[in-house]
Amino acid sequence: MAAGGGAVSPAFEVSTGARRLSLATLEPAAGHGRRTSWTAPAVDPRALRVGVVHLGIGAFHRAHQAVFTELAAAATGRDDWGITGVTQRSASVRDQLGPQDGLYSVLERGRGAAPLRVVGSVREVLVGPDDPVAVVDRIADPAVRVVTLTVTEKGYRRGATGRLDRSDPEVMADLAGRPPRTAVGQLVRGLQRRLASDAGPVTLLSCDNLVGNGTVLRGLLDDFLDALPPAEVHGLADWIATSVRFPSCMVDRIVPATTAEDRAEALAVLGLEDRGVVVTEPFSQWVVEDDFAADRPAWELAGAVLTRDVAAWETVKLRMLNATHSMLAYLGALRGHETIAAALADDHLATAAAALMVEDVAPTLRVSDGLDLADYRREVLARFANPALRHRTVQVAMDGSQKLPVRLLGTIRDRLAAGAVPRYAALAVAGWMVYVARGRDVRDRDLPLEDPLADRLRAAAATGDGDPRRLVSSMLDIQEIFGTDLRDHDELRAVLIDHVAGLTGVRG
Ligand code: CS2
């Protein structure tokens, strides 16, 4: 395999012999005169009570919302904004953070990087599948007033129409009444308990890269409720209407998967072994729709923007940054580049990335006040070029079936509707098709296909059988990704075939 997707080598999990980061070891370490190279938690973790439940505690949450929440608590002197993190699948984050009393470090890389920061806002980690009852209990706790989510695009379990996929076996099992394991199931069962126990209003805040993430979440909860027997959810819809809010938000920070080298660096800086360290860039942005059902952390005091109009920010970020990221991931991986920075250093790809943003994306955007798109573009490209991040192309390439519609197909639809053919957005989509179909880079190394639709994609690629025209047809026929409109667009089809032929060296 060309790249391991950032997995930690098992050898490193063998104890280094160093003491592990924890509340007990942090304090003596803090006295050792090395404080210029790292900073201790901004609040006393021992004093923090939980007020936020977070579903999907991966590296991104730890480098983003958990930091904002800790800084907000520190700025206001509040001790009631600790976080219970819930993993949606594996136990690894619990195993990393449990023995460390929830502590972990954030290691910034690149120009302007701050010293390593130990974060203490995560007070508890639950493994969702192992402890579904505790997850519902926490969501129903009256002390909890905000539930945040980073469950990735596929964690919403949407079907071809964008609504809840009621044919998904996990959704069906949650609907049938088992202790819930899907994010939407956990939320509905938690709200049901809140209503029953009069636990008070709560805000559900999706922090995933989706268009209108709050509205999407609300729609999926409605779908789930609609599928339950009316007697089971009596009064719940009315209570949700009055006591629950679903603000949208735009999150932005590049957080690659942690590697063995990152852990070694944290150990060198801290003098303690930290198995939960996350690596990120200095940049961090959070724009949140200011529509909460009850109290919330004062995130604005930690640098977040609270506004009534999040939609424009969200679209700019998804279409400019994430779309270009995906383009560099597919085309870069095919050309043998291991990292996004290496892909961008390839002139051919740098030109395509800039052209995607300028020619195809920018004309589709409604720009919010105070945002200069040219500056935004330059900043995105400078962030992607950060060589210290080592963000792997194959990591960004995963889950393409979920990402393409959000990042690229809106731009394509808008440009087609305006009578233009979006050549560069089509190039990114063609890059994905070839990545899937070929599964090997220019040096014949494997490119992993990690995608919830992997089997369907492989079958569609096999139908293509090396012929660009057939490959484009079989891919465009996947309605979950392309809907039913794009396959009938002759000009789009022609440009896709042209790009696929160019990328595969086969002229059809
Ligand atoms: C990336 C994002 O992995 C991906 O698909 O495009 O995670 C990206 O790094 C973040 O959205 C940046 O905010």
Short mmCIF file of C-alpha atoms and ligand atoms in Angstrom, two decimals:
data_model
loop_
_atom_site.label_atom_id
_atom_site.label_comp_id
_atom_site.label_asym_id
_atom_site.label_seq_id
_atom_site.Cartn_x
_atom_site.Cartn_y
_atom_site.Cartn_z
CA MET A 1 0.00 0.00 0.00
CA ALA A 2 1.35 3.41 -0.90
CA ALA A 3 0.44 5.03 2.35
CA GLY A 4 -1.10 3.88 5.56
CA GLY A 5 -3.62 6.70 5.87
CA GLY A 6 -1.71 8.07 8.82
CA ALA A 7 -2.13 4.97 11.01
CA VAL A 8 0.14 4.72 14.02
CA SER A 9 2.65 1.92 13.71
CA PRO A 10 1.83 -0.80 16.26
CA ALA A 11 5.46 -0.85 17.39
CA PHE A 12 5.05 2.62 18.82
CA GLU A 13 2.23 1.48 21.07
CA VAL A 14 4.80 -0.53 22.99
CA SER A 15 5.49 1.55 26.07
CA THR A 16 8.27 4.09 25.67
CA GLY A 17 9.12 3.75 29.35
CA ALA A 18 8.19 7.40 29.92
CA ARG A 19 5.47 8.29 32.38
CA ARG A 20 2.07 8.88 30.83
CA LEU A 21 0.41 12.30 30.75
CA SER A 22 -2.26 12.52 33.49
CA LEU A 23 -3.44 14.97 36.15
CA ALA A 24 -0.95 13.53 38.60
CA THR A 25 2.06 13.69 36.28
CA LEU A 26 1.14 17.02 34.67
CA GLU A 27 1.61 19.06 37.81
CA PRO A 28 5.15 17.96 38.63
CA ALA A 29 6.06 18.31 34.94
CA ALA A 30 4.65 21.83 34.99
CA GLY A 31 7.14 22.71 37.70
CA HIS A 32 10.15 21.53 35.77
CA GLY A 33 10.96 24.78 34.13
CA ARG A 34 10.04 23.66 30.63
CA ARG A 35 6.94 25.78 30.51
CA THR A 36 8.23 27.97 27.69
CA SER A 37 7.72 25.09 25.29
CA TRP A 38 4.21 24.08 26.36
CA THR A 39 1.17 25.44 28.14
CA ALA A 40 -0.99 23.78 30.79
CA PRO A 41 -4.82 23.63 30.54
CA ALA A 42 -6.41 27.06 30.70
CA VAL A 43 -8.86 25.84 33.34
CA ASP A 44 -8.41 23.40 36.21
CA PRO A 45 -9.68 20.12 34.77
CA ARG A 46 -10.44 18.81 38.27
CA ALA A 47 -12.95 21.60 38.82
CA LEU A 48 -14.79 21.18 35.50
CA ARG A 49 -18.31 19.78 35.38
CA VAL A 50 -19.76 18.46 32.14
CA GLY A 51 -22.09 20.78 30.20
CA VAL A 52 -21.41 19.58 26.63
CA VAL A 53 -21.79 16.14 25.07
CA HIS A 54 -19.82 15.63 21.89
CA LEU A 55 -20.67 12.79 19.49
CA GLY A 56 -17.68 11.65 17.41
CA ILE A 57 -14.62 12.54 19.45
CA GLY A 58 -11.85 12.21 16.91
CA ALA A 59 -8.76 14.31 16.32
CA PHE A 60 -10.76 17.15 14.76
CA HIS A 61 -12.93 17.81 17.79
CA ARG A 62 -9.93 17.71 20.09
CA ALA A 63 -8.04 20.26 17.99
CA HIS A 64 -11.04 22.51 17.40
CA GLN A 65 -14.24 22.73 19.48
CA ALA A 66 -12.62 21.31 22.64
CA VAL A 67 -9.99 24.08 22.52
CA PHE A 68 -12.57 26.83 21.89
CA THR A 69 -14.67 25.46 24.77
CA GLU A 70 -11.77 25.40 27.19
CA LEU A 71 -10.70 28.93 26.29
CA ALA A 72 -14.30 30.17 26.59
CA ALA A 73 -14.59 28.61 30.06
CA ALA A 74 -11.30 30.22 31.05
CA ALA A 75 -12.34 33.63 29.71
CA THR A 76 -15.57 33.60 31.71
CA GLY A 77 -14.30 31.77 34.80
CA ARG A 78 -17.02 29.15 34.32
CA ASP A 79 -16.51 25.60 35.56
CA ASP A 80 -19.58 24.02 33.94
CA TRP A 81 -18.39 23.56 30.37
CA GLY A 82 -16.51 20.28 30.57
CA ILE A 83 -17.09 17.81 27.73
CA THR A 84 -18.21 14.18 27.60
CA GLY A 85 -16.84 12.82 24.33
CA VAL A 86 -18.50 9.83 22.66
CA THR A 87 -16.69 7.69 20.12
CA GLN A 88 -19.01 6.38 17.43
CA ARG A 89 -17.11 3.20 16.58
CA SER A 90 -13.80 2.22 18.10
CA ALA A 91 -12.50 2.32 21.66
CA SER A 92 -9.16 3.85 20.71
CA VAL A 93 -9.83 7.42 21.90
CA ARG A 94 -11.14 6.09 25.22
CA ASP A 95 -8.00 3.95 25.54
CA GLN A 96 -5.81 6.94 24.71
CA LEU A 97 -7.50 9.47 26.96
CA GLY A 98 -8.93 7.36 29.80
CA PRO A 99 -5.57 6.62 31.49
CA GLN A 100 -4.64 10.27 30.93
CA ASP A 101 -7.64 11.69 32.85
CA GLY A 102 -8.89 13.07 29.53
CA LEU A 103 -5.77 15.21 29.02
CA TYR A 104 -4.10 15.43 25.62
CA SER A 105 -1.93 17.90 23.77
CA VAL A 106 -2.46 19.98 20.67
CA LEU A 107 0.69 20.34 18.64
CA GLU A 108 0.61 23.14 16.07
CA ARG A 109 2.89 22.92 13.05
CA GLY A 110 3.94 25.64 10.62
CA ARG A 111 4.59 29.34 10.61
CA GLY A 112 3.19 31.08 13.69
CA ALA A 113 2.76 27.82 15.61
CA ALA A 114 1.95 28.28 19.30
CA PRO A 115 3.70 26.19 21.96
CA LEU A 116 2.23 22.74 22.56
CA ARG A 117 -0.98 23.12 24.57
CA VAL A 118 -2.29 20.55 27.03
CA VAL A 119 -6.09 20.58 26.91
CA GLY A 120 -8.23 19.56 29.88
CA SER A 121 -11.80 20.25 28.74
CA VAL A 122 -12.59 16.61 27.90
CA ARG A 123 -13.68 15.12 31.21
CA GLU A 124 -15.04 11.77 30.09
CA VAL A 125 -14.91 9.52 27.04
CA LEU A 126 -17.63 6.94 26.33
CA VAL A 127 -17.47 4.27 23.64
CA GLY A 128 -20.87 4.61 21.97
CA PRO A 129 -21.37 1.01 20.83
CA ASP A 130 -20.24 -0.42 24.22
CA ASP A 131 -22.20 1.95 26.40
CA PRO A 132 -25.29 3.16 24.50
CA VAL A 133 -27.35 3.59 27.66
CA ALA A 134 -24.78 5.92 29.22
CA VAL A 135 -24.77 8.00 26.01
CA VAL A 136 -28.53 8.53 26.26
CA ASP A 137 -28.16 9.32 29.97
CA ARG A 138 -25.59 12.01 29.28
CA ILE A 139 -27.65 13.64 26.52
CA ALA A 140 -30.58 13.68 28.96
CA ASP A 141 -28.56 15.17 31.82
CA PRO A 142 -30.09 18.55 32.82
CA ALA A 143 -26.54 19.92 33.26
CA VAL A 144 -25.95 19.35 29.53
CA ARG A 145 -27.18 22.23 27.41
CA VAL A 146 -25.25 21.68 24.19
CA VAL A 147 -24.65 18.51 22.16
CA THR A 148 -22.08 18.93 19.39
CA LEU A 149 -21.34 16.47 16.58
CA THR A 150 -18.43 15.57 14.30
CA VAL A 151 -19.55 12.18 13.05
CA THR A 152 -18.30 12.76 9.46
CA GLU A 153 -20.54 12.92 6.41
CA LYS A 154 -21.34 9.21 6.47
CA GLY A 155 -22.30 9.29 10.15
CA TYR A 156 -25.57 11.02 9.24
CA ARG A 157 -26.69 7.93 7.29
CA ARG A 158 -28.45 9.76 4.52
CA GLY A 159 -29.87 7.96 1.52
CA ALA A 160 -30.06 8.92 -2.16
CA THR A 161 -32.57 11.68 -1.48
CA GLY A 162 -30.52 13.20 1.33
CA ARG A 163 -33.08 12.05 3.89
CA LEU A 164 -32.48 9.43 6.58
CA ASP A 165 -31.65 6.09 4.97
CA ARG A 166 -34.31 3.88 6.46
CA SER A 167 -32.92 0.85 4.67
CA ASP A 168 -29.62 1.17 6.60
CA PRO A 169 -29.50 -1.81 9.02
CA GLU A 170 -28.12 0.35 11.85
CA VAL A 171 -30.91 2.90 11.42
CA MET A 172 -33.47 0.09 11.30
CA ALA A 173 -32.07 -1.41 14.50
CA ASP A 174 -32.22 1.96 16.28
CA LEU A 175 -35.78 2.49 15.07
CA ALA A 176 -36.71 -0.95 16.35
CA GLY A 177 -35.77 0.21 19.82
CA ARG A 178 -32.34 -1.23 20.70
CA PRO A 179 -30.12 1.08 22.79
CA PRO A 180 -29.14 3.46 19.99
CA ARG A 181 -25.85 3.45 18.12
CA THR A 182 -26.39 5.85 15.25
CA ALA A 183 -25.93 9.54 15.94
CA VAL A 184 -29.54 10.39 15.02
CA GLY A 185 -30.82 7.50 17.15
CA GLN A 186 -28.73 8.62 20.13
CA LEU A 187 -30.08 12.14 19.82
CA VAL A 188 -33.73 11.15 19.48
CA ARG A 189 -33.57 8.75 22.42
CA GLY A 190 -31.74 11.38 24.46
CA LEU A 191 -34.38 14.01 23.66
CA GLN A 192 -37.15 11.57 24.50
CA ARG A 193 -35.58 11.12 27.94
CA ARG A 194 -35.08 14.87 28.36
CA LEU A 195 -38.75 15.46 27.72
CA ALA A 196 -39.79 12.65 30.08
CA SER A 197 -37.55 13.87 32.89
CA ASP A 198 -38.10 17.57 32.27
CA ALA A 199 -34.37 18.10 31.79
CA GLY A 200 -34.83 21.40 29.97
CA PRO A 201 -33.97 22.86 26.58
CA VAL A 202 -30.88 21.83 24.64
CA THR A 203 -29.04 22.80 21.46
CA LEU A 204 -27.84 20.24 18.92
CA LEU A 205 -24.89 21.65 16.96
CA SER A 206 -23.61 19.75 13.94
CA CYS A 207 -19.96 20.59 13.20
CA ASP A 208 -19.58 18.46 10.08
CA ASN A 209 -18.75 19.61 6.57
CA LEU A 210 -22.30 19.60 5.19
CA VAL A 211 -24.30 22.33 3.49
CA GLY A 212 -26.71 23.68 6.12
CA ASN A 213 -25.52 21.14 8.68
CA GLY A 214 -28.02 22.28 11.33
CA THR A 215 -30.95 22.06 8.94
CA VAL A 216 -29.78 18.66 7.72
CA LEU A 217 -29.59 17.36 11.28
CA ARG A 218 -33.04 18.67 12.11
CA GLY A 219 -34.48 17.00 8.98
CA LEU A 220 -32.90 13.66 9.88
CA LEU A 221 -34.34 13.80 13.39
CA ASP A 222 -37.77 14.52 11.88
CA ASP A 223 -37.36 11.51 9.58
CA PHE A 224 -36.47 9.30 12.51
CA LEU A 225 -39.46 10.53 14.51
CA ASP A 226 -41.77 10.04 11.54
CA ALA A 227 -40.68 6.42 11.33
CA LEU A 228 -41.52 5.66 14.97
CA PRO A 229 -45.01 4.64 16.14
CA PRO A 230 -46.87 7.88 17.09
CA ALA A 231 -47.64 6.60 20.59
CA GLU A 232 -43.93 6.16 21.27
CA VAL A 233 -43.08 9.78 20.53
CA HIS A 234 -46.18 11.47 21.83
CA GLY A 235 -45.53 15.18 22.40
CA LEU A 236 -41.89 14.93 21.33
CA ALA A 237 -42.18 16.87 18.08
CA ASP A 238 -43.94 19.74 19.85
CA TRP A 239 -41.35 19.79 22.62
CA ILE A 240 -38.52 19.80 20.07
CA ALA A 241 -40.16 22.74 18.29
CA THR A 242 -40.13 24.80 21.47
CA SER A 243 -37.09 23.54 23.38
CA VAL A 244 -34.45 22.37 20.91
CA ARG A 245 -32.40 24.41 18.44
CA PHE A 246 -30.30 23.23 15.50
CA PRO A 247 -27.91 26.03 14.56
CA SER A 248 -25.64 25.56 11.58
CA CYS A 249 -21.93 26.25 11.78
CA MET A 250 -18.79 26.32 9.70
CA VAL A 251 -15.70 24.71 11.20
CA ASP A 252 -12.23 25.06 9.75
CA ARG A 253 -8.93 23.64 10.90
CA ILE A 254 -6.72 21.11 9.12
CA VAL A 255 -6.09 18.15 11.42
CA PRO A 256 -4.16 15.26 9.84
CA ALA A 257 -4.13 11.80 11.44
CA THR A 258 -1.57 11.59 14.24
CA THR A 259 1.60 9.61 13.47
CA ALA A 260 4.30 7.94 15.55
CA GLU A 261 6.59 10.91 14.86
CA ASP A 262 3.99 13.29 16.29
CA ARG A 263 3.81 11.25 19.49
CA ALA A 264 7.57 11.22 19.74
CA GLU A 265 7.61 15.00 19.39
CA ALA A 266 4.99 15.47 22.12
CA LEU A 267 7.06 13.23 24.38
CA ALA A 268 10.18 15.28 23.71
CA VAL A 269 8.41 18.56 24.48
CA LEU A 270 6.36 17.41 27.45
CA GLY A 271 8.63 14.81 29.00
CA LEU A 272 5.49 12.66 29.28
CA GLU A 273 4.01 10.13 26.91
CA ASP A 274 0.78 11.40 25.36
CA ARG A 275 -1.10 8.82 23.30
CA GLY A 276 -3.88 11.30 22.58
CA VAL A 277 -1.83 14.09 20.96
CA VAL A 278 -3.37 15.79 17.93
CA VAL A 279 -1.44 17.74 15.32
CA THR A 280 -2.80 20.74 13.51
CA GLU A 281 -2.06 24.04 11.80
CA PRO A 282 -2.02 27.42 13.57
CA PHE A 283 -5.20 28.49 11.71
CA SER A 284 -8.53 27.82 13.39
CA GLN A 285 -11.96 29.22 12.53
CA TRP A 286 -15.49 28.65 13.78
CA VAL A 287 -18.54 30.54 12.54
CA VAL A 288 -21.66 29.58 14.48
CA GLU A 289 -25.27 30.53 13.92
CA ASP A 290 -26.35 32.32 17.08
CA ASP A 291 -29.52 30.36 17.73
CA PHE A 292 -29.34 28.46 21.01
CA ALA A 293 -32.11 26.96 23.12
CA ALA A 294 -30.31 27.61 26.40
CA ASP A 295 -26.93 28.61 27.73
CA ARG A 296 -23.76 28.03 25.69
CA PRO A 297 -20.02 28.51 26.20
CA ALA A 298 -18.91 32.05 25.30
CA TRP A 299 -17.05 30.76 22.26
CA GLU A 300 -16.81 34.29 20.85
CA LEU A 301 -14.35 35.07 23.65
CA ALA A 302 -12.14 32.31 22.25
CA GLY A 303 -12.22 33.73 18.70
CA ALA A 304 -15.36 32.14 17.24
CA VAL A 305 -17.78 34.27 15.21
CA LEU A 306 -21.40 34.08 16.37
CA THR A 307 -23.70 35.34 13.64
CA ARG A 308 -27.20 35.03 12.20
CA ASP A 309 -25.88 34.27 8.71
CA VAL A 310 -23.72 31.18 8.51
CA ALA A 311 -24.81 29.89 5.11
CA ALA A 312 -22.53 32.12 3.05
CA TRP A 313 -19.48 31.20 5.16
CA GLU A 314 -20.30 27.53 4.93
CA THR A 315 -20.64 27.53 1.18
CA VAL A 316 -17.44 29.50 0.67
CA LYS A 317 -15.51 27.06 2.85
CA LEU A 318 -16.95 23.87 1.35
CA ARG A 319 -16.67 24.99 -2.28
CA MET A 320 -13.33 26.76 -2.06
CA LEU A 321 -11.32 24.89 0.57
CA ASN A 322 -12.80 21.42 0.75
CA ALA A 323 -13.38 21.07 -2.99
CA THR A 324 -9.80 22.06 -3.74
CA HIS A 325 -8.58 19.73 -1.01
CA SER A 326 -10.42 16.84 -2.66
CA MET A 327 -9.09 17.78 -6.09
CA LEU A 328 -5.51 17.81 -4.79
CA ALA A 329 -6.12 14.54 -2.96
CA TYR A 330 -7.30 12.55 -6.01
CA LEU A 331 -5.07 14.07 -8.66
CA GLY A 332 -2.14 14.28 -6.23
CA ALA A 333 -2.43 10.67 -5.09
CA LEU A 334 -2.66 9.47 -8.71
CA ARG A 335 0.50 11.40 -9.54
CA GLY A 336 2.34 9.77 -6.65
CA HIS A 337 2.26 12.64 -4.15
CA GLU A 338 1.93 11.47 -0.58
CA THR A 339 0.91 14.77 0.96
CA ILE A 340 -1.33 17.69 0.06
CA ALA A 341 1.69 20.01 0.29
CA ALA A 342 3.60 17.84 -2.21
CA ALA A 343 0.61 17.82 -4.55
CA LEU A 344 0.44 21.61 -4.43
CA ALA A 345 4.15 21.88 -5.15
CA ASP A 346 3.40 20.18 -8.50
CA ASP A 347 2.89 23.13 -10.87
CA HIS A 348 0.32 21.33 -12.93
CA LEU A 349 -1.87 20.75 -9.86
CA ALA A 350 -1.27 24.20 -8.39
CA THR A 351 -2.59 25.70 -11.61
CA ALA A 352 -5.64 23.43 -11.60
CA ALA A 353 -6.36 24.20 -7.92
CA ALA A 354 -6.28 27.95 -8.46
CA ALA A 355 -8.35 27.66 -11.64
CA LEU A 356 -10.98 25.58 -9.84
CA MET A 357 -11.46 28.34 -7.29
CA VAL A 358 -11.27 31.30 -9.68
CA GLU A 359 -13.09 30.02 -12.75
CA ASP A 360 -15.63 27.55 -11.44
CA VAL A 361 -16.28 28.21 -7.75
CA ALA A 362 -16.05 31.99 -7.32
CA PRO A 363 -18.86 32.82 -9.79
CA THR A 364 -21.25 30.65 -7.74
CA LEU A 365 -20.62 32.34 -4.40
CA ARG A 366 -22.58 34.91 -2.47
CA VAL A 367 -19.80 36.51 -0.49
CA SER A 368 -20.44 37.59 3.07
CA ASP A 369 -19.44 41.01 4.27
CA GLY A 370 -15.78 41.54 4.88
CA LEU A 371 -14.64 38.49 2.93
CA ASP A 372 -12.28 38.99 0.02
CA LEU A 373 -12.35 35.85 -2.12
CA ALA A 374 -8.90 36.42 -3.62
CA ASP A 375 -7.41 36.72 -0.12
CA TYR A 376 -9.35 33.68 0.97
CA ARG A 377 -8.00 31.69 -1.98
CA ARG A 378 -4.42 32.70 -1.28
CA GLU A 379 -4.78 31.84 2.39
CA VAL A 380 -6.23 28.40 1.62
CA LEU A 381 -3.39 27.63 -0.76
CA ALA A 382 -0.80 28.84 1.78
CA ARG A 383 -2.35 26.58 4.42
CA PHE A 384 -2.33 23.59 2.04
CA ALA A 385 1.34 24.31 1.27
CA ASN A 386 2.33 23.96 4.95
CA PRO A 387 4.98 21.20 4.63
CA ALA A 388 5.12 20.50 8.37
CA LEU A 389 1.55 19.16 8.46
CA ARG A 390 2.22 16.12 6.27
CA HIS A 391 -1.48 15.74 5.53
CA ARG A 392 -1.76 12.63 3.39
CA THR A 393 -3.60 12.73 0.10
CA VAL A 394 -5.13 9.30 0.77
CA GLN A 395 -6.62 10.57 4.04
CA VAL A 396 -8.44 13.41 2.30
CA ALA A 397 -9.39 10.99 -0.50
CA MET A 398 -11.47 8.76 1.75
CA ASP A 399 -15.28 8.80 1.67
CA GLY A 400 -15.41 10.48 -1.75
CA SER A 401 -18.99 9.33 -2.33
CA GLN A 402 -20.03 11.43 0.68
CA LYS A 403 -17.78 14.41 0.01
CA LEU A 404 -18.22 15.00 -3.74
CA PRO A 405 -21.88 16.09 -3.60
CA VAL A 406 -21.17 18.60 -0.82
CA ARG A 407 -17.92 19.98 -2.17
CA LEU A 408 -18.12 19.84 -5.96
CA LEU A 409 -21.54 18.96 -7.31
CA GLY A 410 -23.23 22.15 -6.08
CA THR A 411 -20.68 24.17 -8.01
CA ILE A 412 -21.17 21.98 -11.07
CA ARG A 413 -24.95 22.32 -10.94
CA ASP A 414 -24.80 26.09 -10.48
CA ARG A 415 -22.39 26.57 -13.37
CA LEU A 416 -24.37 24.30 -15.69
CA ALA A 417 -27.53 26.22 -14.81
CA ALA A 418 -25.72 29.43 -15.75
CA GLY A 419 -24.83 27.91 -19.14
CA ALA A 420 -21.13 27.38 -18.35
CA VAL A 421 -19.15 24.14 -18.33
CA PRO A 422 -17.11 23.90 -15.09
CA ARG A 423 -13.98 22.26 -16.49
CA TYR A 424 -11.95 22.21 -13.29
CA ALA A 425 -14.70 20.98 -11.01
CA ALA A 426 -15.23 18.25 -13.61
CA LEU A 427 -11.50 17.52 -13.52
CA ALA A 428 -11.71 16.92 -9.76
CA VAL A 429 -14.65 14.55 -10.24
CA ALA A 430 -12.82 12.76 -13.05
CA GLY A 431 -9.80 12.46 -10.74
CA TRP A 432 -12.00 10.71 -8.20
CA MET A 433 -13.39 8.36 -10.88
CA VAL A 434 -9.90 7.38 -11.99
CA TYR A 435 -8.67 7.05 -8.38
CA VAL A 436 -11.52 4.59 -7.75
CA ALA A 437 -11.19 2.72 -11.01
CA ARG A 438 -7.47 2.41 -11.18
CA GLY A 439 -6.61 2.10 -7.49
CA ARG A 440 -2.93 2.60 -8.24
CA ASP A 441 -0.71 5.61 -8.56
CA VAL A 442 1.71 6.51 -11.31
CA ARG A 443 4.38 4.40 -9.59
CA ASP A 444 2.00 1.46 -9.41
CA ARG A 445 1.49 1.70 -5.67
CA ASP A 446 -1.91 0.82 -4.20
CA LEU A 447 -4.35 3.62 -3.47
CA PRO A 448 -6.79 2.58 -0.73
CA LEU A 449 -10.52 2.91 -1.38
CA GLU A 450 -12.13 3.72 1.94
CA ASP A 451 -15.73 4.58 1.35
CA PRO A 452 -19.10 3.39 2.64
CA LEU A 453 -20.08 2.75 -1.00
CA ALA A 454 -16.78 0.98 -1.81
CA ASP A 455 -18.43 -2.19 -3.16
CA ARG A 456 -20.78 -0.26 -5.41
CA LEU A 457 -17.93 1.92 -6.62
CA ARG A 458 -15.74 -1.08 -7.43
CA ALA A 459 -18.59 -2.72 -9.33
CA ALA A 460 -19.24 0.47 -11.32
CA ALA A 461 -15.53 0.81 -12.08
CA ALA A 462 -15.37 -2.81 -13.25
CA THR A 463 -18.21 -2.10 -15.70
CA GLY A 464 -16.08 0.71 -17.08
CA ASP A 465 -13.40 -1.83 -17.93
CA GLY A 466 -10.77 0.73 -18.87
CA ASP A 467 -13.01 2.62 -21.29
CA PRO A 468 -13.48 6.30 -20.30
CA ARG A 469 -16.96 6.55 -21.81
CA ARG A 470 -18.23 3.45 -20.01
CA LEU A 471 -16.53 4.43 -16.74
CA VAL A 472 -18.11 7.88 -16.72
CA SER A 473 -21.52 6.36 -17.53
CA SER A 474 -21.43 3.75 -14.80
CA MET A 475 -20.22 6.27 -12.22
CA LEU A 476 -22.78 8.94 -13.18
CA ASP A 477 -25.49 6.30 -12.75
CA ILE A 478 -24.84 6.12 -8.99
CA GLN A 479 -27.81 8.15 -7.84
CA GLU A 480 -26.70 8.44 -4.22
CA ILE A 481 -23.87 10.61 -5.49
CA PHE A 482 -25.00 12.24 -8.73
CA GLY A 483 -28.79 12.30 -8.36
CA THR A 484 -30.74 11.85 -11.55
CA ASP A 485 -29.95 15.15 -13.28
CA LEU A 486 -26.22 15.12 -13.92
CA ARG A 487 -26.06 11.91 -15.96
CA ASP A 488 -28.36 13.49 -18.53
CA HIS A 489 -26.14 16.50 -19.08
CA ASP A 490 -24.30 15.91 -22.35
CA GLU A 491 -21.72 18.65 -21.99
CA LEU A 492 -20.77 17.59 -18.49
CA ARG A 493 -20.52 13.98 -19.62
CA ALA A 494 -18.30 14.97 -22.54
CA VAL A 495 -15.91 16.96 -20.40
CA LEU A 496 -15.72 14.15 -17.83
CA ILE A 497 -14.92 11.62 -20.55
CA ASP A 498 -12.26 13.93 -21.89
CA HIS A 499 -10.62 14.33 -18.47
CA VAL A 500 -10.80 10.61 -17.65
CA ALA A 501 -9.21 9.84 -21.00
CA GLY A 502 -6.46 12.37 -20.30
CA LEU A 503 -5.83 11.00 -16.81
CA THR A 504 -5.72 7.38 -17.90
CA GLY A 505 -3.91 7.96 -21.16
CA VAL A 506 -6.78 6.23 -23.00
CA ARG A 507 -8.50 8.26 -25.67
CA GLY A 508 -12.02 6.90 -26.15
C1 CS2 B 1 -10.50 17.56 4.47
C2 CS2 B 1 -11.09 18.25 5.68
O1 CS2 B 1 -10.27 15.29 5.04
C3 CS2 B 1 -10.89 16.11 4.36
O2 CS2 B 1 -11.76 15.76 3.59
O3 CS2 B 1 -10.86 18.26 3.33
O4 CS2 B 1 -11.07 17.47 6.81
C4 CS2 B 1 -10.40 19.60 5.94
O5 CS2 B 1 -9.08 19.40 6.37
C5 CS2 B 1 -11.14 20.40 6.97
O6 CS2 B 1 -12.48 20.55 6.59
C6 CS2 B 1 -10.49 21.76 7.16
O7 CS2 B 1 -11.29 22.55 7.92
#
